[in-house]
Amino acid sequence: KGVLFVGFQLLVAMKLQGALPNLAMPLVFAPYFVLEGFYLVEKIIAGVLSYSAFAAATAADPSAGSGQSRSNLVLEISNSWAMSVLRLSFGVLVAFKLDHTIDTSWWITFIPVWIYIATLVVPHKADDHQHDDGASEASLGGLLCVLLMTLVFMSPFFILAYRLQSAEFSSFYVLLPWFIVVGVLLLPWLVMVLCGVLSCVCGCCCGRRSKDDVTDENGDRSSHASPANHHVV
């Protein structure tokens, strides 16, 4: 898997560099397709084994599966398979789109991404209908939070699709939402570091000032004591 991942990165870099001008984009993406195929096969095998073990356990002892229902297990397995299928299909669409084999808009090419975004929100919406009236406000708040976080973290894909389709602006703006999120997350840490530096500087300045005051006070005392000693002599 590591060889396939590194090989895909090398082929992409060489293709962008112009070292492989005659190599079709689907062939450049071939290591990625094989890698995602491995992941999909592994998930299918793991899902079948998990379901078989769950079915055998519940058949022998019905109380063994009380913590998890059969429908929830099937939903988790199906969701795991769907994610791999979406990633694989998105890679195929991008490869053939870059190779000009398919003549569709980038919005259609990004359909697997839009489906993935929908899967992030739809389960929470379904859970919201299952709650009673007492918990409806909390469920609505959770749904709004999920929508907001999904919009923030998935917005670069919308900007990228718009950028590739028709817009002419800097690619910097594609990742701008993530830069803003990172800046907001780092802001408290930067404030703490700045406060620490300022406290150290203030401590050093105050300590030096108090030391200078003590030195001046000792000098004044010695100057007052010197004439008295001279008079006694």
CSV table of C-alpha atoms in Angstrom, one decimal:
chain,number,residue,atom,x,y,z
A,1,LYS,CA,0.0,0.0,0.0
A,2,GLY,CA,2.8,2.4,0.8
A,3,VAL,CA,4.4,1.6,-2.6
A,4,LEU,CA,1.2,2.3,-4.4
A,5,PHE,CA,0.7,5.6,-2.5
A,6,VAL,CA,4.2,6.8,-3.2
A,7,GLY,CA,4.0,5.6,-6.8
A,8,PHE,CA,0.9,7.6,-7.3
A,9,GLN,CA,2.5,10.8,-5.9
A,10,LEU,CA,5.5,10.3,-8.1
A,11,LEU,CA,3.4,9.8,-11.2
A,12,VAL,CA,1.4,12.9,-10.5
A,13,ALA,CA,4.6,15.0,-9.9
A,14,MET,CA,6.2,13.7,-13.1
A,15,LYS,CA,3.0,14.4,-15.1
A,16,LEU,CA,2.8,17.9,-13.8
A,17,GLN,CA,6.5,18.4,-14.5
A,18,GLY,CA,6.0,17.3,-18.1
A,19,ALA,CA,8.2,14.2,-17.9
A,20,LEU,CA,5.3,11.9,-19.0
A,21,PRO,CA,3.5,13.9,-21.7
A,22,ASN,CA,2.1,10.8,-23.5
A,23,LEU,CA,0.9,9.0,-20.4
A,24,ALA,CA,-2.9,9.2,-20.0
A,25,MET,CA,-4.3,10.5,-16.7
A,26,PRO,CA,-6.2,7.2,-16.0
A,27,LEU,CA,-2.8,5.5,-16.0
A,28,VAL,CA,-1.4,8.1,-13.7
A,29,PHE,CA,-4.3,7.4,-11.3
A,30,ALA,CA,-3.9,3.6,-11.7
A,31,PRO,CA,-1.9,3.2,-8.4
A,32,TYR,CA,-4.6,5.1,-6.6
A,33,PHE,CA,-7.4,2.9,-8.1
A,34,VAL,CA,-5.5,-0.2,-7.0
A,35,LEU,CA,-5.0,1.2,-3.5
A,36,GLU,CA,-8.7,2.1,-3.1
A,37,GLY,CA,-9.6,-1.3,-4.5
A,38,PHE,CA,-7.5,-3.0,-1.8
A,39,TYR,CA,-9.2,-0.8,0.9
A,40,LEU,CA,-12.7,-1.7,-0.5
A,41,VAL,CA,-11.9,-5.4,-0.6
A,42,GLU,CA,-10.6,-5.3,3.0
A,43,LYS,CA,-13.7,-3.5,4.1
A,44,ILE,CA,-16.0,-5.9,2.4
A,45,ILE,CA,-14.2,-8.9,4.0
A,46,ALA,CA,-14.2,-7.2,7.4
A,47,GLY,CA,-17.9,-6.3,7.1
A,48,VAL,CA,-18.9,-9.9,6.1
A,49,LEU,CA,-16.9,-11.3,9.0
A,50,SER,CA,-18.4,-8.9,11.4
A,51,TYR,CA,-21.9,-9.6,10.3
A,52,SER,CA,-21.3,-13.3,10.4
A,53,ALA,CA,-19.9,-13.1,13.9
A,54,PHE,CA,-22.8,-11.0,15.1
A,55,ALA,CA,-25.4,-13.3,13.5
A,56,ALA,CA,-23.7,-16.4,15.1
A,57,ALA,CA,-23.5,-14.7,18.5
A,58,THR,CA,-27.1,-13.6,18.5
A,59,ALA,CA,-28.3,-17.0,17.2
A,60,ALA,CA,-26.5,-18.8,20.1
A,61,ASP,CA,-27.4,-16.2,22.7
A,62,PRO,CA,-30.0,-13.5,21.8
A,63,SER,CA,-28.9,-11.3,24.7
A,64,ALA,CA,-25.4,-11.1,23.3
A,65,GLY,CA,-26.4,-8.5,20.7
A,66,SER,CA,-28.5,-6.4,23.0
A,67,GLY,CA,-26.0,-3.5,22.9
A,68,GLN,CA,-26.2,-3.2,19.1
A,69,SER,CA,-29.0,-3.9,16.8
A,70,ARG,CA,-28.7,-5.7,13.5
A,71,SER,CA,-29.8,-2.7,11.5
A,72,ASN,CA,-27.2,-0.4,13.1
A,73,LEU,CA,-24.5,-3.0,12.3
A,74,VAL,CA,-25.7,-3.2,8.7
A,75,LEU,CA,-25.8,0.6,8.5
A,76,GLU,CA,-22.2,0.9,9.7
A,77,ILE,CA,-20.9,-1.7,7.3
A,78,SER,CA,-22.8,-0.1,4.4
A,79,ASN,CA,-21.5,3.3,5.3
A,80,SER,CA,-17.9,2.0,5.4
A,81,TRP,CA,-18.3,0.4,1.9
A,82,ALA,CA,-20.0,3.5,0.5
A,83,MET,CA,-17.1,5.8,1.6
A,84,SER,CA,-14.6,3.6,-0.3
A,85,VAL,CA,-16.9,3.5,-3.4
A,86,LEU,CA,-17.3,7.3,-3.3
A,87,ARG,CA,-13.5,7.9,-3.1
A,88,LEU,CA,-12.9,5.4,-5.9
A,89,SER,CA,-15.6,6.9,-8.1
A,90,PHE,CA,-14.3,10.4,-7.4
A,91,GLY,CA,-10.8,9.5,-8.5
A,92,VAL,CA,-12.2,7.9,-11.7
A,93,LEU,CA,-14.2,10.9,-12.6
A,94,VAL,CA,-11.3,13.3,-11.9
A,95,ALA,CA,-8.9,11.2,-13.9
A,96,PHE,CA,-11.2,11.0,-17.0
A,97,LYS,CA,-12.1,14.7,-16.6
A,98,LEU,CA,-8.5,15.7,-16.7
A,99,ASP,CA,-7.9,13.4,-19.7
A,100,HIS,CA,-10.8,15.1,-21.5
A,101,THR,CA,-12.4,11.7,-22.0
A,102,ILE,CA,-15.7,12.9,-20.4
A,103,ASP,CA,-17.1,16.3,-21.2
A,104,THR,CA,-19.0,17.2,-18.1
A,105,SER,CA,-18.9,20.2,-15.7
A,106,TRP,CA,-16.8,20.0,-12.6
A,107,TRP,CA,-19.9,20.2,-10.5
A,108,ILE,CA,-21.0,16.9,-11.9
A,109,THR,CA,-17.4,15.5,-11.5
A,110,PHE,CA,-17.6,16.4,-7.8
A,111,ILE,CA,-20.9,14.4,-7.3
A,112,PRO,CA,-19.2,11.8,-5.0
A,113,VAL,CA,-18.1,14.7,-2.7
A,114,TRP,CA,-21.6,16.1,-2.6
A,115,ILE,CA,-23.0,12.7,-1.7
A,116,TYR,CA,-20.4,12.4,1.1
A,117,ILE,CA,-21.4,15.8,2.4
A,118,ALA,CA,-25.0,14.7,2.4
A,119,THR,CA,-24.2,11.6,4.4
A,120,LEU,CA,-22.7,13.8,7.1
A,121,VAL,CA,-25.9,15.7,7.6
A,122,VAL,CA,-28.8,13.3,6.8
A,123,PRO,CA,-28.2,10.9,9.7
A,124,HIS,CA,-28.3,13.8,12.2
A,125,LYS,CA,-31.5,15.0,10.5
A,126,ALA,CA,-33.0,11.5,10.9
A,127,ASP,CA,-32.1,11.4,14.5
A,128,ASP,CA,-33.7,14.8,15.1
A,129,HIS,CA,-37.1,13.4,14.1
A,130,GLN,CA,-36.7,10.5,16.6
A,131,HIS,CA,-36.4,12.7,19.6
A,132,ASP,CA,-39.3,13.9,21.7
A,133,ASP,CA,-40.4,17.5,22.1
A,134,GLY,CA,-38.3,18.0,25.2
A,135,ALA,CA,-35.1,17.4,23.4
A,136,SER,CA,-36.0,19.0,20.1
A,137,GLU,CA,-34.2,22.3,20.8
A,138,ALA,CA,-31.0,20.4,21.7
A,139,SER,CA,-31.3,18.3,18.6
A,140,LEU,CA,-31.9,21.4,16.5
A,141,GLY,CA,-28.8,23.0,18.0
A,142,GLY,CA,-26.7,19.9,17.3
A,143,LEU,CA,-28.0,19.9,13.7
A,144,LEU,CA,-27.1,23.5,13.2
A,145,CYS,CA,-23.7,22.8,14.6
A,146,VAL,CA,-23.1,19.9,12.2
A,147,LEU,CA,-24.3,22.1,9.3
A,148,LEU,CA,-21.9,24.9,10.3
A,149,MET,CA,-18.9,22.6,10.8
A,150,THR,CA,-19.7,20.8,7.5
A,151,LEU,CA,-19.9,24.1,5.7
A,152,VAL,CA,-16.6,25.3,7.1
A,153,PHE,CA,-14.6,22.1,6.5
A,154,MET,CA,-16.1,21.2,3.2
A,155,SER,CA,-16.3,24.7,1.7
A,156,PRO,CA,-12.9,24.4,-0.1
A,157,PHE,CA,-14.5,21.7,-2.3
A,158,PHE,CA,-17.3,24.1,-3.4
A,159,ILE,CA,-14.7,26.8,-4.0
A,160,LEU,CA,-12.5,24.4,-5.9
A,161,ALA,CA,-15.3,23.2,-8.1
A,162,TYR,CA,-16.3,26.8,-8.8
A,163,ARG,CA,-12.7,27.7,-9.5
A,164,LEU,CA,-12.2,24.8,-12.0
A,165,GLN,CA,-15.5,25.4,-13.7
A,166,SER,CA,-15.6,29.1,-14.5
A,167,ALA,CA,-13.9,31.4,-12.1
A,168,GLU,CA,-10.6,33.1,-12.5
A,169,PHE,CA,-9.1,33.9,-9.1
A,170,SER,CA,-6.1,32.9,-7.1
A,171,SER,CA,-6.0,29.3,-5.8
A,172,PHE,CA,-5.1,30.8,-2.4
A,173,TYR,CA,-8.8,31.4,-1.9
A,174,VAL,CA,-9.6,27.7,-2.2
A,175,LEU,CA,-7.9,26.9,1.1
A,176,LEU,CA,-8.8,30.3,2.7
A,177,PRO,CA,-11.5,28.8,4.9
A,178,TRP,CA,-9.1,26.2,6.4
A,179,PHE,CA,-6.5,29.0,6.9
A,180,ILE,CA,-9.1,31.0,8.9
A,181,VAL,CA,-10.0,27.9,11.0
A,182,VAL,CA,-6.3,27.3,11.8
A,183,GLY,CA,-5.8,30.9,12.6
A,184,VAL,CA,-8.8,30.9,15.0
A,185,LEU,CA,-7.6,27.7,16.7
A,186,LEU,CA,-4.1,29.1,17.1
A,187,LEU,CA,-5.2,32.6,18.3
A,188,PRO,CA,-5.6,31.5,22.0
A,189,TRP,CA,-2.2,29.9,22.0
A,190,LEU,CA,-0.6,33.0,20.5
A,191,VAL,CA,-2.4,35.2,23.1
A,192,MET,CA,-1.0,32.9,25.9
A,193,VAL,CA,2.5,33.1,24.5
A,194,LEU,CA,2.3,36.9,24.1
A,195,CYS,CA,1.0,37.3,27.7
A,196,GLY,CA,3.8,35.0,28.9
A,197,VAL,CA,6.5,37.1,27.1
A,198,LEU,CA,5.0,40.3,28.4
A,199,SER,CA,4.9,39.0,32.0
A,200,CYS,CA,8.6,38.0,31.7
A,201,VAL,CA,9.6,41.4,30.4
A,202,CYS,CA,7.6,43.2,33.1
A,203,GLY,CA,9.1,41.0,35.8
A,204,CYS,CA,12.6,41.7,34.5
A,205,CYS,CA,12.0,45.4,34.3
A,206,CYS,CA,10.4,45.6,37.8
A,207,GLY,CA,13.1,43.5,39.3
A,208,ARG,CA,15.8,45.7,37.8
A,209,ARG,CA,14.0,48.9,39.0
A,210,SER,CA,13.7,47.6,42.6
A,211,LYS,CA,17.4,46.7,42.5
A,212,ASP,CA,18.3,50.2,41.3
A,213,ASP,CA,16.1,51.7,44.1
A,214,VAL,CA,17.9,49.7,46.8
A,215,THR,CA,21.3,50.7,45.4
A,216,ASP,CA,20.3,54.4,45.4
A,217,GLU,CA,19.0,54.1,49.0
A,218,ASN,CA,22.2,52.5,50.2
A,219,GLY,CA,24.2,55.3,48.4
A,220,ASP,CA,22.2,58.0,50.2
A,221,ARG,CA,22.7,56.4,53.6
A,222,SER,CA,26.5,56.2,53.1
A,223,SER,CA,26.6,59.8,51.9
A,224,HIS,CA,24.8,61.0,55.1
A,225,ALA,CA,27.0,58.9,57.3
A,226,SER,CA,30.3,60.1,55.9
A,227,PRO,CA,30.2,63.8,57.3
A,228,ALA,CA,29.3,62.5,60.8
A,229,ASN,CA,32.3,60.2,60.9
A,230,HIS,CA,34.5,63.0,59.7
A,231,HIS,CA,33.3,65.3,62.5
A,232,VAL,CA,34.0,62.7,65.2
A,233,VAL,CA,37.6,62.3,64.0
